[in-house]
One Martini backbone bead per residue (centre of mass of N, CA, C, O) as a GRO file, in nm:
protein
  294
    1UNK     BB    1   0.069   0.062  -0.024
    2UNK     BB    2   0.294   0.246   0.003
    3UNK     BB    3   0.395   0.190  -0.279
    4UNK     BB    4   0.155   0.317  -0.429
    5UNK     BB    5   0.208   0.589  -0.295
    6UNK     BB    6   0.452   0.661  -0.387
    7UNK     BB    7   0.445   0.654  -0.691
    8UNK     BB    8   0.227   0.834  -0.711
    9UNK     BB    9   0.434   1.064  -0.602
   10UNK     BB   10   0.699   1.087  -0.780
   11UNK     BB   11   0.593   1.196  -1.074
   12UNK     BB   12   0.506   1.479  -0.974
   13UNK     BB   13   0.802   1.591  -0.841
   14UNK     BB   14   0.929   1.565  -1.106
   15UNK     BB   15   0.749   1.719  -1.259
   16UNK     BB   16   0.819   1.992  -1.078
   17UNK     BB   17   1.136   2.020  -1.184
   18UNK     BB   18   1.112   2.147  -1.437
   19UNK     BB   19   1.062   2.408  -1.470
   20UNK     BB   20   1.386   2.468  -1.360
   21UNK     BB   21   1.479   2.342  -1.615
   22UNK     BB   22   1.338   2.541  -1.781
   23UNK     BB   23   1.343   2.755  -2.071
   24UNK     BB   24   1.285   3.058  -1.928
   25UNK     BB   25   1.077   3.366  -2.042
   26UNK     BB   26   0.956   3.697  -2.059
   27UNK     BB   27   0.808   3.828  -2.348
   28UNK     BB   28   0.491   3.922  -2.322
   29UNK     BB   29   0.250   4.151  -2.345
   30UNK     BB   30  -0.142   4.146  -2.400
   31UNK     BB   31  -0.304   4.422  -2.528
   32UNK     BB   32  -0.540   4.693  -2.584
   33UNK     BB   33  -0.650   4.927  -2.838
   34UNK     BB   34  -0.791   5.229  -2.990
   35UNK     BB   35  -0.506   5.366  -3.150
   36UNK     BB   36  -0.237   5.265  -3.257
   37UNK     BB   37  -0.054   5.505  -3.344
   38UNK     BB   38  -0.063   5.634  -3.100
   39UNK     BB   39   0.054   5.432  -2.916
   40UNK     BB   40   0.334   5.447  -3.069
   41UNK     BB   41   0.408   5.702  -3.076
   42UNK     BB   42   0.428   5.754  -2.723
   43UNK     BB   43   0.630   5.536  -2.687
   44UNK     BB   44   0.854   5.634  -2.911
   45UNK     BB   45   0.851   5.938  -2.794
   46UNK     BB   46   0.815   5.899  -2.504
   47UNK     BB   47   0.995   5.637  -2.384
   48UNK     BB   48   1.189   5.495  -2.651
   49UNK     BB   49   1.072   5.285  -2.799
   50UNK     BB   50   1.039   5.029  -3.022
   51UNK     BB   51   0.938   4.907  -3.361
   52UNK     BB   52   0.939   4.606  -3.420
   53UNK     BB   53   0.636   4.529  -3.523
   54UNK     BB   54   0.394   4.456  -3.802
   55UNK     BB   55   0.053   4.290  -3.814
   56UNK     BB   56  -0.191   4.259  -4.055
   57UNK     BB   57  -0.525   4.108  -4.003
   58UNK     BB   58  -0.823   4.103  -4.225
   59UNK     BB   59  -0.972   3.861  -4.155
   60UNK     BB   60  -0.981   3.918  -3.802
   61UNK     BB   61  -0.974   4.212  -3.748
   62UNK     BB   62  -0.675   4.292  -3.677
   63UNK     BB   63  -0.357   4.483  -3.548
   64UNK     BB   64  -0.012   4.445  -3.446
   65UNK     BB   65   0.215   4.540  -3.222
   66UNK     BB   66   0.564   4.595  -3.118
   67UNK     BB   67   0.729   4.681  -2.827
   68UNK     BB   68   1.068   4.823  -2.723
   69UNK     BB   69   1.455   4.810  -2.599
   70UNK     BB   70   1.484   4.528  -2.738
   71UNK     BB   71   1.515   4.227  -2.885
   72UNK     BB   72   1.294   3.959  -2.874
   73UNK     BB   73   1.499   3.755  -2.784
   74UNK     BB   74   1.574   3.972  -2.500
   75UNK     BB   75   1.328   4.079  -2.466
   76UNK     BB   76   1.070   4.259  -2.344
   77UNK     BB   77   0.737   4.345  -2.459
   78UNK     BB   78   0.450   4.487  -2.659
   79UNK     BB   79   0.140   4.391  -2.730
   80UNK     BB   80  -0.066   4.556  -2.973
   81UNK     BB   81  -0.409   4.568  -2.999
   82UNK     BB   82  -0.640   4.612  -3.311
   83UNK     BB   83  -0.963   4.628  -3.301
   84UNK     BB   84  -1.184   4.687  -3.570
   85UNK     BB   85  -1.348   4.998  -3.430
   86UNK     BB   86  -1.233   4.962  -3.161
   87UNK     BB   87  -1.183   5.255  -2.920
   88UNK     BB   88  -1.238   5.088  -2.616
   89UNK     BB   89  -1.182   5.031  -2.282
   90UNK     BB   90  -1.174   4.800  -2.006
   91UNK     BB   91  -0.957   4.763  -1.729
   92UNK     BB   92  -1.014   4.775  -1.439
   93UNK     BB   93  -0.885   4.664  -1.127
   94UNK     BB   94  -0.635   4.445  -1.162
   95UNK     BB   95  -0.496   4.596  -1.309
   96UNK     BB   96  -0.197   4.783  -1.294
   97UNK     BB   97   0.134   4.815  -1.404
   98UNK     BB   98   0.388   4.932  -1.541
   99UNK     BB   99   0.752   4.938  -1.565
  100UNK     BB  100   1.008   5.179  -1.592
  101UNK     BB  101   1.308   5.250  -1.641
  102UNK     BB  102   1.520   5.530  -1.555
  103UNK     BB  103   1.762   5.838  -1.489
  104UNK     BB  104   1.524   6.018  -1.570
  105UNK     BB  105   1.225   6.118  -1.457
  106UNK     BB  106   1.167   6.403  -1.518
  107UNK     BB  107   1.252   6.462  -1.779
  108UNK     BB  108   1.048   6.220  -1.878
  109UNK     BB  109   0.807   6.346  -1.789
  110UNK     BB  110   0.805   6.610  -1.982
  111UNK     BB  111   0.756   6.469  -2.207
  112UNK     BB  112   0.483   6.326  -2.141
  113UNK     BB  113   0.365   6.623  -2.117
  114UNK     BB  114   0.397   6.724  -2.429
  115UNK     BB  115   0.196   6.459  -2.557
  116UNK     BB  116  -0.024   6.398  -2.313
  117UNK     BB  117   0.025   6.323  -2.080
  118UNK     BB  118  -0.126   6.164  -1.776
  119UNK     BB  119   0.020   6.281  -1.460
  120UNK     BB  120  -0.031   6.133  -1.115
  121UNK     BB  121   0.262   6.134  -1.055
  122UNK     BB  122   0.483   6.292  -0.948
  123UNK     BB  123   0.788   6.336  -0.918
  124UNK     BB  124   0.947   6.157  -0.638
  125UNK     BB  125   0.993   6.031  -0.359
  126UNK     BB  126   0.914   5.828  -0.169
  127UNK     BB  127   0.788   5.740   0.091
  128UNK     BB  128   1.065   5.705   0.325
  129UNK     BB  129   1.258   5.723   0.092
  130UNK     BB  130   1.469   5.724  -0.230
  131UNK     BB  131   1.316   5.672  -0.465
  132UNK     BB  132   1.227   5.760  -0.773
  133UNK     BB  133   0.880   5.857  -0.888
  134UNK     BB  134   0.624   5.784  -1.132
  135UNK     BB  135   0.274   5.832  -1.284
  136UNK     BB  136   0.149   5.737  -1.601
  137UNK     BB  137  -0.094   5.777  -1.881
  138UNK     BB  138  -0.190   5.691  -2.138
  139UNK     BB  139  -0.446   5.703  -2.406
  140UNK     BB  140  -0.575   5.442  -2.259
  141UNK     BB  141  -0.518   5.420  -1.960
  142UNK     BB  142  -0.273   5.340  -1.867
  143UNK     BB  143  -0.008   5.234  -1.628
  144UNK     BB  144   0.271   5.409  -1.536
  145UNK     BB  145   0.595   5.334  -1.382
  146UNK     BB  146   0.873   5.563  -1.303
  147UNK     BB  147   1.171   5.452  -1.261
  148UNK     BB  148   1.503   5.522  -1.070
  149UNK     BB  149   1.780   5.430  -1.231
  150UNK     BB  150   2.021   5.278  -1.401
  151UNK     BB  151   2.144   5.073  -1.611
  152UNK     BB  152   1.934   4.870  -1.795
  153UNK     BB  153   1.865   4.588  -2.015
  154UNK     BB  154   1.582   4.642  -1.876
  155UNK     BB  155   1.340   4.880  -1.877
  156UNK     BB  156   1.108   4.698  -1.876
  157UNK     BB  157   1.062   4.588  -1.576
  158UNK     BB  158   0.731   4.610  -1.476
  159UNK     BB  159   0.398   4.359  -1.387
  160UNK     BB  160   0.093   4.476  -1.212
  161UNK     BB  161  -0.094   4.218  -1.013
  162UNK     BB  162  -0.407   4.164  -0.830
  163UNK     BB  163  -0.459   3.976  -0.583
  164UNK     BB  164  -0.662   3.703  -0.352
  165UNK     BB  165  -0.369   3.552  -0.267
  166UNK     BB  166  -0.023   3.555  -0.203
  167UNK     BB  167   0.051   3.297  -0.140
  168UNK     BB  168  -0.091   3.134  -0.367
  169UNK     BB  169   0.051   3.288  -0.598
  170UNK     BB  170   0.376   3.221  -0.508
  171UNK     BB  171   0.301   2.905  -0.548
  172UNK     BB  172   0.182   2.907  -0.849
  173UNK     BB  173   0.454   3.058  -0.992
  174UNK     BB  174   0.689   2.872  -0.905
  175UNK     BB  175   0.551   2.584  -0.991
  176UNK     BB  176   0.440   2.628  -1.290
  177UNK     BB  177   0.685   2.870  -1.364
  178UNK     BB  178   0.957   2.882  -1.207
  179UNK     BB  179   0.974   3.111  -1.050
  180UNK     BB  180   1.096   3.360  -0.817
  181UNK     BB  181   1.127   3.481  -0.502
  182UNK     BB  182   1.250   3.820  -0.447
  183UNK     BB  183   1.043   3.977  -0.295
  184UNK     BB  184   0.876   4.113   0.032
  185UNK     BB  185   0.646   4.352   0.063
  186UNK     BB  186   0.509   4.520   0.387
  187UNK     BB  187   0.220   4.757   0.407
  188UNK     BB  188   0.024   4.847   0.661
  189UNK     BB  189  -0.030   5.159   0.654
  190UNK     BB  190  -0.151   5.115   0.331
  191UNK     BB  191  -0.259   4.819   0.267
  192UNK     BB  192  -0.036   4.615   0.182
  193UNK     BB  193   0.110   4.356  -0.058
  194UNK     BB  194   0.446   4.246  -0.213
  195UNK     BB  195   0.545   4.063  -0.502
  196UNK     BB  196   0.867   3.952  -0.663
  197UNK     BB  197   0.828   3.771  -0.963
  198UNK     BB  198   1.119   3.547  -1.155
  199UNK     BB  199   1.429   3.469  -1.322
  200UNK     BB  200   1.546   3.753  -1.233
  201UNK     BB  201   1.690   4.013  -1.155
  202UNK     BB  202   1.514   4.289  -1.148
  203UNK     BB  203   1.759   4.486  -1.268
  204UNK     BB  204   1.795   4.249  -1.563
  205UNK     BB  205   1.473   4.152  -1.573
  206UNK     BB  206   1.154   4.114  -1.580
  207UNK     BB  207   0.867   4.114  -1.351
  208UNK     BB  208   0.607   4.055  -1.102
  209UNK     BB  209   0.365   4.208  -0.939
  210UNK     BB  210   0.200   4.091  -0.637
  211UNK     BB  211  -0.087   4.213  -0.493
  212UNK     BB  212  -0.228   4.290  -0.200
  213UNK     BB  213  -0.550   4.441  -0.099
  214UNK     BB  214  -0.675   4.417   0.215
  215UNK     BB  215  -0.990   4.244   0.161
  216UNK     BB  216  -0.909   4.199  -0.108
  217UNK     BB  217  -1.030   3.897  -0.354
  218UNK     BB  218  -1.121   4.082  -0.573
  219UNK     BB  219  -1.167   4.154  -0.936
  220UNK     BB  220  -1.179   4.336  -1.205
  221UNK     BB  221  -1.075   4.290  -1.574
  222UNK     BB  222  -1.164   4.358  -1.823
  223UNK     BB  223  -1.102   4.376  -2.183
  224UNK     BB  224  -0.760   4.533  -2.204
  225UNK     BB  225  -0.631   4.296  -2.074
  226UNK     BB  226  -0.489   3.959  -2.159
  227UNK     BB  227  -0.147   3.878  -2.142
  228UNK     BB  228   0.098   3.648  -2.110
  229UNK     BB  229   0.440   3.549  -2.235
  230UNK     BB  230   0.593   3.210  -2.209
  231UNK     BB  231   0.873   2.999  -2.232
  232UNK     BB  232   0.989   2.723  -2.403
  233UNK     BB  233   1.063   2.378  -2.453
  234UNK     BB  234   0.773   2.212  -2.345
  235UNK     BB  235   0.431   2.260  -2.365
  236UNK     BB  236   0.337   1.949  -2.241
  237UNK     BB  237   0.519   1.932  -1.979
  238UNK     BB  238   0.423   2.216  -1.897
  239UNK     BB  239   0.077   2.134  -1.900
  240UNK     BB  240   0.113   1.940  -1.662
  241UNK     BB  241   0.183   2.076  -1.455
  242UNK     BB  242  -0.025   2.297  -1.422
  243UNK     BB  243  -0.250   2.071  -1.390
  244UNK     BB  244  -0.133   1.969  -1.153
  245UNK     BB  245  -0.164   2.305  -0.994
  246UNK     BB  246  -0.466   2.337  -1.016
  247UNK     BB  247  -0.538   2.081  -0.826
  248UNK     BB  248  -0.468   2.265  -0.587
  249UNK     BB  249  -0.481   2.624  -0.652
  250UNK     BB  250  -0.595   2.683  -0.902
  251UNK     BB  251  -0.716   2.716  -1.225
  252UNK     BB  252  -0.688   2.677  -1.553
  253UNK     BB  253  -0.720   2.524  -1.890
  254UNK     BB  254  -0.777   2.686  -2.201
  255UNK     BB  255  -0.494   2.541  -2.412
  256UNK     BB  256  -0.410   2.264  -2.535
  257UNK     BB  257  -0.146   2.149  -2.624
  258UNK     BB  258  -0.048   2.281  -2.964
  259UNK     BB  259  -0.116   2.399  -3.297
  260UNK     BB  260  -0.151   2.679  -3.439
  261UNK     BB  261  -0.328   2.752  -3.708
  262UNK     BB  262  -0.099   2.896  -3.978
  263UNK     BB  263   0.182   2.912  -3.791
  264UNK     BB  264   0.311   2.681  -3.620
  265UNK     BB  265   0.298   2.722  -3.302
  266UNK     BB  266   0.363   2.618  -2.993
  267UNK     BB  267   0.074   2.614  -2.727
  268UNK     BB  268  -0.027   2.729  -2.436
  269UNK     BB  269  -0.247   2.811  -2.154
  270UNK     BB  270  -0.380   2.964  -1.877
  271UNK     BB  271  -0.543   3.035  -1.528
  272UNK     BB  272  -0.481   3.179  -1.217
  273UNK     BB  273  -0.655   3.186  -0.980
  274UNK     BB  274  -0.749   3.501  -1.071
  275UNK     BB  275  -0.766   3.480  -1.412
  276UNK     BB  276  -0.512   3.495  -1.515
  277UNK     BB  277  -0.297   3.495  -1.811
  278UNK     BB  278  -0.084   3.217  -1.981
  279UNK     BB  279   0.131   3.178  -2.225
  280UNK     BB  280   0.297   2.918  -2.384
  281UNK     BB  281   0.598   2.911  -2.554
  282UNK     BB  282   0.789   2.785  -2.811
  283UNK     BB  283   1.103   2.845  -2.866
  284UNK     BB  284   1.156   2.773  -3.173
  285UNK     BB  285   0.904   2.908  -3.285
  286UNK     BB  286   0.938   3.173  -3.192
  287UNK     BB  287   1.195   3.226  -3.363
  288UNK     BB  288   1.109   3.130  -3.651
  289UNK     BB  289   0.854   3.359  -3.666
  290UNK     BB  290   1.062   3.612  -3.644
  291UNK     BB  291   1.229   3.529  -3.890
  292UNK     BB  292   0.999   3.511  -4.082
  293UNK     BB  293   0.902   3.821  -4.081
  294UNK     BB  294   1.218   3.946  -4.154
   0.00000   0.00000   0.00000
């Protein structure tokens, strides 16, 4: 008896050390715009940011545009999306914001308040600290959070999402997508915890912020953030965990691993417990779609 319950709980185990030894890398964020042009120049003359790809879909109506600091093979990236005809979305209240590193946050600010960003925090030092930061909204409404930094490989650096159990959720991350807990940081003052969860050091490349505000447990999602995209090496391998960690956790699987029909790139999906979505993208196939596009 003993020996068929060791047997039933070895292969899990085993699968669950997967996500740690799996080239993993968080690739893009997928959101929608209302103006696609405006939303771009914003960004390329705003942030800095170059417009790295662009393709339109006109059979499905909608068309994307991809834009960072540096090159997708090694940077983390913003997915673009505008369908045909929506001028406007609901961010909802779970989505919080991206983070950008600058050298210079008033500087920053000063350029994206003359192209008519709209700026929510003045720039200047966290209350407590010695950090200075500001807060822009885009023109679609999105929340950008400008950190001063020194030099940094990955200035798009942070992506925060709201959660309704944070410590469920850090352990959602570890088990599933294999990322490391960085810190977390308790501010009762202010009521909230955030913890800082990614694959390396968050001053060297994008990490997740999920917060979690003081007896808030649910949020609404609003239908204009959509998802972030996770490298893998094996898509199927890395389903099985999901699916096994969403059977303690919760969350559950969108879109069982296979190839999408027309692109030929394998992928799954899934959701994790607060709702929030996650593609997980093969390795290969994304680097040949990048190739085969240039």
């Amino acid at each position: 008896m003993a020996e068929e319950a060791a047997k039933a709980v070895t292969p899990n185990a085993e699968l669950l050390e997967w996500p740690k030894k799996d080239k993993r890398r968080l690739l893009h964020a997928v959101y929608r715009v209302g103006d696609l042009d405006r939303t771009i120049k914003f960004y390329t003359e705003g942030f800095g940011m170059k417009l790295l790809r662009h393709r339109d879909i006109p059979e499905e109506k909608y068309t994307n545009a991809f834009l960072g600091f540096g090159p997708e093979e090694s940077n983390f990236v913003v997915e673009l999306t505008y369908n045909y005809g929506v001028t406007s979305y609901d961010i909802g209240e779970g989505f919080g914001h991206f983070g950008i590193a600058t050298e210079d946050v008033y500087k920053l600010v000063e350029k994206l308040r003359a192209l008519g960003g709209n700026i929510t925090r003045e720039p200047g030092p966290v209350k407590g600290g010695a950090s200075v930061i500001a807060f822009v909204k885009d023109p679609d409404g999105y929340t950008f959070e400008l950190i001063q930094r020194g030099p940094t490989p990955e200035p798009l650096c942070q992506l925060m999402l709201r959660v309704g159990d944070l410590d469920r959720s850090i352990k959602f991350y570890e088990k599933a997508l294999g990322m490391k807990l960085l810190r977390k940081i308790d501010r009762p003052e202010y009521k909230y915890t955030l913890a800082m969860v990614g694959y390396a050091d968050e001053y060297q490349t994008i990490v997740l912020e999920l917060t979690y505000n003081y007896g808030v447990t649910e949020y609404t999602k609003g239908n204009a953030y959509a998802q972030i995209a996770v490298s893998t090496d094996d898509v199927y391998k890395s389903a099985e965990v999901v699916n096994h960690v969403t059977q303690e956790l919760g969350g559950k699987i969108t879109r069982q691993p296979g190839l999408i029909p027309g692109i030929n790139t394998k992928i799954t999906s899934f959701l994790d417990p607060d709702g929030w979505k996650t593609v997980l993208v093969d390795n290969v196939d994304f680097l040949r779609e990048l190739h085969k596009e240039d």
